[in-house]
Amino acid sequence: MDKLLPVVRAAGDAVMAIYQEGGSQVVYKADASPVTEADLAAHRVLAAGLAPLLPDCPVVSEEDSASLAANAPSYRFWLVDPLDGTKEFIARNGEFTVNIALIEDARSVFGVVYAPAIDAMYWGGAGMGAFRCMGAQTVAIKVAAAEAGGACRVVASKSHLNEATRSLIDRLGDVSLVQAGSSLKFCRVAEGEADIYPRLAPTCEWNTAAAQAVLEGAGGVVVDPQGIPLLYGKPDVLNPSFIATRDTALIPA
């Protein structure tokens, strides 16, 4: 951890150096998703910094298509999203993150999510607990305890709230909406500020792996509509629809 967290923070510093300049050239990939200089700068920091930490553990990054050859369920690998929430970065709302996850046997066993604009670092994994560092203060975090009555606190994506997700939210009954961008949506559940985050729309493995580990470390779960945990290293990097929650009992039938 003494070596890992500074690497993630350095990637966040690279993002913020471009963010604070007030502008960044935006280009679009074949799937129409945006990429900026900040995505690439953070990728370079992470690729160089993670490679020495674990022998024979490749770094698979959204911003290195050639690295996807190492994305296989029988291997251990780092799975990296150098800048999750590129649309939030472009909109300059501060809700973007640097994500790294360690994948072993198709499961995300450990993850770090860093929101450099607010200097909030989250990390954890199943069986390891979960933690948040803001400034000089580090605290353990845990999903909220069940409460009788009261509205279900639902994290709603600012950029991807589609009709299928709206329909599921409607079936939750009395709800209050918690807005957040990028992987911070998972972190709101992990730190007890929300109860459930449904995402019935496409995502890629690198968008979810780190935050899933943090939420599982905090006592929550991330499952597909059939109740199966998300797996990594698939031939297709697209995730199924998923629901991140403190308790699967909250998921409507």
mmCIF file of C-alpha atoms in Angstrom:
data_model
loop_
_atom_site.group_PDB
_atom_site.id
_atom_site.type_symbol
_atom_site.label_atom_id
_atom_site.label_comp_id
_atom_site.label_asym_id
_atom_site.label_seq_id
_atom_site.Cartn_x
_atom_site.Cartn_y
_atom_site.Cartn_z
ATOM 1 C CA MET A 1 0.000 0.000 0.000
ATOM 2 C CA ASP A 2 2.884 2.357 0.723
ATOM 3 C CA LYS A 3 3.952 1.985 -2.912
ATOM 4 C CA LEU A 4 0.537 1.608 -4.543
ATOM 5 C CA LEU A 5 -1.391 4.617 -3.259
ATOM 6 C CA PRO A 6 1.310 7.139 -4.294
ATOM 7 C CA VAL A 7 1.140 5.768 -7.850
ATOM 8 C CA VAL A 8 -2.623 6.362 -7.951
ATOM 9 C CA ARG A 9 -2.196 9.818 -6.435
ATOM 10 C CA ALA A 10 0.461 10.678 -9.035
ATOM 11 C CA ALA A 11 -1.980 9.714 -11.783
ATOM 12 C CA GLY A 12 -4.548 12.009 -10.174
ATOM 13 C CA ASP A 13 -1.967 14.805 -10.091
ATOM 14 C CA ALA A 14 -1.385 14.334 -13.812
ATOM 15 C CA VAL A 15 -5.134 14.644 -14.412
ATOM 16 C CA MET A 16 -5.418 17.755 -12.250
ATOM 17 C CA ALA A 17 -2.487 19.479 -13.949
ATOM 18 C CA ILE A 18 -4.469 19.395 -17.211
ATOM 19 C CA TYR A 19 -7.804 20.093 -15.494
ATOM 20 C CA GLN A 20 -6.432 23.241 -13.870
ATOM 21 C CA GLU A 21 -5.205 24.542 -17.219
ATOM 22 C CA GLY A 22 -8.876 25.010 -18.059
ATOM 23 C CA GLY A 23 -9.042 23.043 -21.269
ATOM 24 C CA SER A 24 -8.121 19.758 -22.866
ATOM 25 C CA GLN A 25 -8.397 18.559 -26.427
ATOM 26 C CA VAL A 26 -11.172 16.002 -26.797
ATOM 27 C CA VAL A 27 -11.160 13.273 -29.435
ATOM 28 C CA TYR A 28 -13.625 10.443 -29.884
ATOM 29 C CA LYS A 29 -12.988 6.715 -30.136
ATOM 30 C CA ALA A 30 -14.700 4.341 -32.521
ATOM 31 C CA ASP A 31 -17.474 3.749 -29.950
ATOM 32 C CA ALA A 32 -18.042 7.537 -29.707
ATOM 33 C CA SER A 33 -16.683 7.723 -26.158
ATOM 34 C CA PRO A 34 -14.503 10.771 -25.476
ATOM 35 C CA VAL A 35 -10.818 10.709 -24.564
ATOM 36 C CA THR A 36 -8.678 13.647 -23.447
ATOM 37 C CA GLU A 37 -5.041 14.442 -22.796
ATOM 38 C CA ALA A 38 -5.764 13.775 -19.117
ATOM 39 C CA ASP A 39 -6.870 10.168 -19.836
ATOM 40 C CA LEU A 40 -3.586 9.531 -21.629
ATOM 41 C CA ALA A 41 -1.422 11.311 -19.052
ATOM 42 C CA ALA A 42 -2.907 9.264 -16.205
ATOM 43 C CA HIS A 43 -2.508 6.081 -18.252
ATOM 44 C CA ARG A 44 1.202 6.717 -18.694
ATOM 45 C CA VAL A 45 1.711 7.266 -14.957
ATOM 46 C CA LEU A 46 -0.211 4.112 -14.012
ATOM 47 C CA ALA A 47 1.392 1.890 -16.634
ATOM 48 C CA ALA A 48 4.871 2.882 -15.486
ATOM 49 C CA GLY A 49 4.086 2.839 -11.765
ATOM 50 C CA LEU A 50 2.087 -0.391 -11.466
ATOM 51 C CA ALA A 51 4.267 -2.642 -13.590
ATOM 52 C CA PRO A 52 7.087 -2.996 -10.996
ATOM 53 C CA LEU A 53 4.802 -3.637 -8.005
ATOM 54 C CA LEU A 54 3.860 -7.271 -8.761
ATOM 55 C CA PRO A 55 6.088 -9.559 -10.843
ATOM 56 C CA ASP A 56 4.476 -10.922 -14.010
ATOM 57 C CA CYS A 57 1.269 -8.961 -13.408
ATOM 58 C CA PRO A 58 0.351 -7.107 -16.622
ATOM 59 C CA VAL A 59 -1.380 -3.747 -16.664
ATOM 60 C CA VAL A 60 -4.586 -3.792 -18.718
ATOM 61 C CA SER A 61 -5.757 -0.255 -19.443
ATOM 62 C CA GLU A 62 -8.687 1.292 -21.260
ATOM 63 C CA GLU A 63 -6.203 3.540 -23.024
ATOM 64 C CA ASP A 64 -3.960 0.726 -24.336
ATOM 65 C CA SER A 65 -5.867 -1.525 -26.706
ATOM 66 C CA ALA A 66 -2.869 -3.829 -27.095
ATOM 67 C CA SER A 67 -2.946 -4.570 -23.354
ATOM 68 C CA LEU A 68 -6.338 -6.261 -23.677
ATOM 69 C CA ALA A 69 -4.541 -9.423 -24.790
ATOM 70 C CA ALA A 70 -3.677 -9.954 -21.091
ATOM 71 C CA ASN A 71 -7.331 -9.629 -20.075
ATOM 72 C CA ALA A 72 -8.121 -13.286 -19.343
ATOM 73 C CA PRO A 73 -9.882 -14.904 -16.371
ATOM 74 C CA SER A 74 -7.091 -17.388 -15.647
ATOM 75 C CA TYR A 75 -4.543 -14.634 -15.063
ATOM 76 C CA ARG A 76 -3.788 -12.057 -12.412
ATOM 77 C CA PHE A 77 -3.673 -8.551 -13.841
ATOM 78 C CA TRP A 78 -4.130 -4.898 -13.001
ATOM 79 C CA LEU A 79 -7.265 -3.445 -14.613
ATOM 80 C CA VAL A 80 -7.068 0.315 -15.023
ATOM 81 C CA ASP A 81 -9.403 3.135 -15.962
ATOM 82 C CA PRO A 82 -7.028 6.123 -15.973
ATOM 83 C CA LEU A 83 -9.879 8.647 -15.999
ATOM 84 C CA ASP A 84 -13.351 7.350 -15.194
ATOM 85 C CA GLY A 85 -15.942 10.023 -15.840
ATOM 86 C CA THR A 86 -14.338 11.722 -18.825
ATOM 87 C CA LYS A 87 -17.674 13.451 -19.474
ATOM 88 C CA GLU A 88 -17.569 14.827 -15.912
ATOM 89 C CA PHE A 89 -13.996 15.996 -16.543
ATOM 90 C CA ILE A 90 -15.093 17.785 -19.713
ATOM 91 C CA ALA A 91 -18.085 19.293 -17.881
ATOM 92 C CA ARG A 92 -15.667 20.443 -15.146
ATOM 93 C CA ASN A 93 -17.830 19.270 -12.247
ATOM 94 C CA GLY A 94 -14.991 17.539 -10.383
ATOM 95 C CA GLU A 95 -16.712 14.135 -10.234
ATOM 96 C CA PHE A 96 -14.151 12.025 -12.046
ATOM 97 C CA THR A 97 -11.863 9.328 -10.707
ATOM 98 C CA VAL A 98 -8.723 7.296 -11.307
ATOM 99 C CA ASN A 99 -9.507 3.575 -10.919
ATOM 100 C CA ILE A 100 -7.188 0.597 -10.491
ATOM 101 C CA ALA A 101 -8.207 -2.954 -9.614
ATOM 102 C CA LEU A 102 -6.325 -6.181 -9.056
ATOM 103 C CA ILE A 103 -8.055 -9.078 -10.812
ATOM 104 C CA GLU A 104 -7.442 -12.680 -9.754
ATOM 105 C CA ASP A 105 -9.364 -15.679 -11.097
ATOM 106 C CA ALA A 106 -11.960 -13.431 -12.754
ATOM 107 C CA ARG A 107 -12.762 -11.526 -9.526
ATOM 108 C CA SER A 108 -11.821 -8.016 -8.512
ATOM 109 C CA VAL A 109 -9.991 -8.713 -5.250
ATOM 110 C CA PHE A 110 -8.730 -5.215 -4.488
ATOM 111 C CA GLY A 111 -9.439 -1.740 -5.803
ATOM 112 C CA VAL A 112 -8.486 1.906 -5.429
ATOM 113 C CA VAL A 113 -10.722 4.787 -6.504
ATOM 114 C CA TYR A 114 -9.224 8.275 -6.330
ATOM 115 C CA ALA A 115 -11.183 11.476 -6.934
ATOM 116 C CA PRO A 116 -8.365 14.027 -7.324
ATOM 117 C CA ALA A 117 -10.563 17.132 -7.572
ATOM 118 C CA ILE A 118 -11.769 16.561 -4.002
ATOM 119 C CA ASP A 119 -8.680 14.634 -2.847
ATOM 120 C CA ALA A 120 -10.733 11.600 -1.784
ATOM 121 C CA MET A 121 -9.068 8.177 -1.949
ATOM 122 C CA TYR A 122 -11.054 4.957 -1.435
ATOM 123 C CA TRP A 123 -9.617 1.457 -1.311
ATOM 124 C CA GLY A 124 -10.566 -2.025 -0.211
ATOM 125 C CA GLY A 125 -11.561 -5.545 -1.132
ATOM 126 C CA ALA A 126 -13.728 -8.421 0.048
ATOM 127 C CA GLY A 127 -12.399 -9.694 3.377
ATOM 128 C CA MET A 128 -10.047 -6.697 3.683
ATOM 129 C CA GLY A 129 -12.433 -3.938 4.680
ATOM 130 C CA ALA A 130 -12.701 -0.564 2.952
ATOM 131 C CA PHE A 131 -11.182 2.811 3.725
ATOM 132 C CA ARG A 132 -11.438 6.462 2.767
ATOM 133 C CA CYS A 133 -8.696 9.061 3.032
ATOM 134 C CA MET A 134 -9.510 12.741 2.694
ATOM 135 C CA GLY A 135 -6.635 15.057 3.418
ATOM 136 C CA ALA A 136 -4.747 13.606 6.373
ATOM 137 C CA GLN A 137 -7.702 11.654 7.775
ATOM 138 C CA THR A 138 -8.143 7.953 7.005
ATOM 139 C CA VAL A 139 -11.245 6.146 8.251
ATOM 140 C CA ALA A 140 -12.786 2.727 7.753
ATOM 141 C CA ILE A 141 -16.051 2.861 5.812
ATOM 142 C CA LYS A 142 -19.027 0.524 5.834
ATOM 143 C CA VAL A 143 -22.380 0.291 4.107
ATOM 144 C CA ALA A 144 -25.353 1.717 5.975
ATOM 145 C CA ALA A 145 -27.317 -0.437 8.385
ATOM 146 C CA ALA A 146 -30.894 -1.313 7.459
ATOM 147 C CA GLU A 147 -33.489 1.177 8.663
ATOM 148 C CA ALA A 148 -37.202 0.655 9.172
ATOM 149 C CA GLY A 149 -39.210 3.015 7.002
ATOM 150 C CA GLY A 150 -37.716 6.028 5.305
ATOM 151 C CA ALA A 151 -36.889 6.560 1.667
ATOM 152 C CA CYS A 152 -34.481 4.302 -0.176
ATOM 153 C CA ARG A 153 -31.471 6.416 -1.122
ATOM 154 C CA VAL A 154 -30.735 5.745 -4.789
ATOM 155 C CA VAL A 155 -27.598 6.851 -6.596
ATOM 156 C CA ALA A 156 -28.578 8.133 -10.028
ATOM 157 C CA SER A 157 -26.042 8.671 -12.793
ATOM 158 C CA LYS A 158 -25.790 12.215 -14.050
ATOM 159 C CA SER A 159 -24.873 11.041 -17.536
ATOM 160 C CA HIS A 160 -26.564 7.648 -18.017
ATOM 161 C CA LEU A 161 -30.027 7.611 -16.428
ATOM 162 C CA ASN A 162 -31.967 5.670 -19.083
ATOM 163 C CA GLU A 163 -35.570 4.459 -19.124
ATOM 164 C CA ALA A 164 -34.757 0.919 -17.910
ATOM 165 C CA THR A 165 -32.983 2.348 -14.874
ATOM 166 C CA ARG A 166 -35.824 4.787 -14.230
ATOM 167 C CA SER A 167 -38.282 1.885 -14.330
ATOM 168 C CA LEU A 168 -36.320 -0.056 -11.717
ATOM 169 C CA ILE A 169 -36.084 3.015 -9.496
ATOM 170 C CA ASP A 170 -39.855 3.459 -9.748
ATOM 171 C CA ARG A 171 -40.284 -0.088 -8.375
ATOM 172 C CA LEU A 172 -38.246 0.740 -5.273
ATOM 173 C CA GLY A 173 -41.119 2.722 -3.777
ATOM 174 C CA ASP A 174 -40.347 5.852 -1.771
ATOM 175 C CA VAL A 175 -36.891 7.026 -2.861
ATOM 176 C CA SER A 176 -34.549 9.957 -2.517
ATOM 177 C CA LEU A 177 -31.983 10.517 -5.246
ATOM 178 C CA VAL A 178 -28.262 10.914 -4.554
ATOM 179 C CA GLN A 179 -26.413 12.421 -7.511
ATOM 180 C CA ALA A 180 -22.810 11.436 -8.232
ATOM 181 C CA GLY A 181 -20.525 10.919 -11.191
ATOM 182 C CA SER A 182 -18.088 8.193 -12.243
ATOM 183 C CA SER A 183 -17.119 5.529 -9.688
ATOM 184 C CA LEU A 184 -18.108 7.854 -6.867
ATOM 185 C CA LYS A 185 -21.588 6.342 -7.250
ATOM 186 C CA PHE A 186 -20.309 3.036 -5.826
ATOM 187 C CA CYS A 187 -18.378 4.900 -3.145
ATOM 188 C CA ARG A 188 -21.515 6.669 -1.926
ATOM 189 C CA VAL A 189 -23.018 3.258 -1.196
ATOM 190 C CA ALA A 190 -19.761 1.995 0.337
ATOM 191 C CA GLU A 191 -19.540 4.890 2.790
ATOM 192 C CA GLY A 192 -23.176 4.619 3.854
ATOM 193 C CA GLU A 193 -24.444 7.720 2.021
ATOM 194 C CA ALA A 194 -26.705 5.725 -0.335
ATOM 195 C CA ASP A 195 -28.429 2.354 -0.397
ATOM 196 C CA ILE A 196 -28.460 1.243 -4.021
ATOM 197 C CA TYR A 197 -27.005 2.153 -7.406
ATOM 198 C CA PRO A 198 -28.731 0.482 -10.379
ATOM 199 C CA ARG A 199 -27.064 0.638 -13.795
ATOM 200 C CA LEU A 200 -29.113 -0.978 -16.545
ATOM 201 C CA ALA A 201 -26.957 0.331 -19.354
ATOM 202 C CA PRO A 202 -23.632 -0.640 -20.941
ATOM 203 C CA THR A 203 -20.365 -0.278 -19.042
ATOM 204 C CA CYS A 204 -16.922 -1.817 -19.503
ATOM 205 C CA GLU A 205 -14.956 -3.918 -17.055
ATOM 206 C CA TRP A 206 -12.534 -1.110 -16.234
ATOM 207 C CA ASN A 207 -15.446 1.170 -15.258
ATOM 208 C CA THR A 208 -16.560 -1.090 -12.393
ATOM 209 C CA ALA A 209 -13.738 -3.332 -11.152
ATOM 210 C CA ALA A 210 -12.039 -0.998 -8.676
ATOM 211 C CA ALA A 211 -15.235 0.388 -7.188
ATOM 212 C CA GLN A 212 -16.788 -3.087 -6.930
ATOM 213 C CA ALA A 213 -13.855 -4.171 -4.754
ATOM 214 C CA VAL A 214 -14.231 -1.104 -2.542
ATOM 215 C CA LEU A 215 -17.963 -1.705 -2.103
ATOM 216 C CA GLU A 216 -17.472 -5.400 -1.357
ATOM 217 C CA GLY A 217 -14.839 -4.464 1.214
ATOM 218 C CA ALA A 218 -17.411 -2.172 2.841
ATOM 219 C CA GLY A 219 -19.943 -5.006 3.053
ATOM 220 C CA GLY A 220 -21.945 -4.376 -0.128
ATOM 221 C CA VAL A 221 -22.450 -6.344 -3.330
ATOM 222 C CA VAL A 222 -22.430 -5.770 -7.086
ATOM 223 C CA VAL A 223 -24.545 -8.259 -9.037
ATOM 224 C CA ASP A 224 -26.199 -8.615 -12.413
ATOM 225 C CA PRO A 225 -30.026 -8.831 -12.668
ATOM 226 C CA GLN A 226 -29.779 -12.596 -11.991
ATOM 227 C CA GLY A 227 -27.871 -12.005 -8.753
ATOM 228 C CA ILE A 228 -24.483 -13.103 -10.108
ATOM 229 C CA PRO A 229 -21.424 -11.014 -9.140
ATOM 230 C CA LEU A 230 -19.674 -9.230 -11.995
ATOM 231 C CA LEU A 231 -16.708 -11.150 -13.384
ATOM 232 C CA TYR A 232 -13.610 -9.906 -15.182
ATOM 233 C CA GLY A 233 -11.349 -11.062 -17.973
ATOM 234 C CA LYS A 234 -14.238 -11.956 -20.272
ATOM 235 C CA PRO A 235 -13.636 -12.178 -24.039
ATOM 236 C CA ASP A 236 -15.998 -9.204 -24.331
ATOM 237 C CA VAL A 237 -15.072 -6.333 -21.998
ATOM 238 C CA LEU A 238 -18.702 -5.156 -21.766
ATOM 239 C CA ASN A 239 -20.444 -5.732 -18.441
ATOM 240 C CA PRO A 240 -24.026 -6.884 -18.107
ATOM 241 C CA SER A 241 -26.477 -4.555 -16.424
ATOM 242 C CA PHE A 242 -25.788 -4.480 -12.685
ATOM 243 C CA ILE A 243 -27.024 -3.289 -9.316
ATOM 244 C CA ALA A 244 -24.616 -2.131 -6.617
ATOM 245 C CA THR A 245 -26.209 -2.167 -3.185
ATOM 246 C CA ARG A 246 -25.697 -2.541 0.527
ATOM 247 C CA ASP A 247 -28.182 -5.442 0.556
ATOM 248 C CA THR A 248 -29.618 -7.602 -2.239
ATOM 249 C CA ALA A 249 -32.947 -7.587 -0.368
ATOM 250 C CA LEU A 250 -33.437 -4.066 -1.702
ATOM 251 C CA ILE A 251 -33.477 -5.261 -5.327
ATOM 252 C CA PRO A 252 -37.069 -5.386 -6.594
ATOM 253 C CA ALA A 253 -38.250 -8.692 -8.053
#
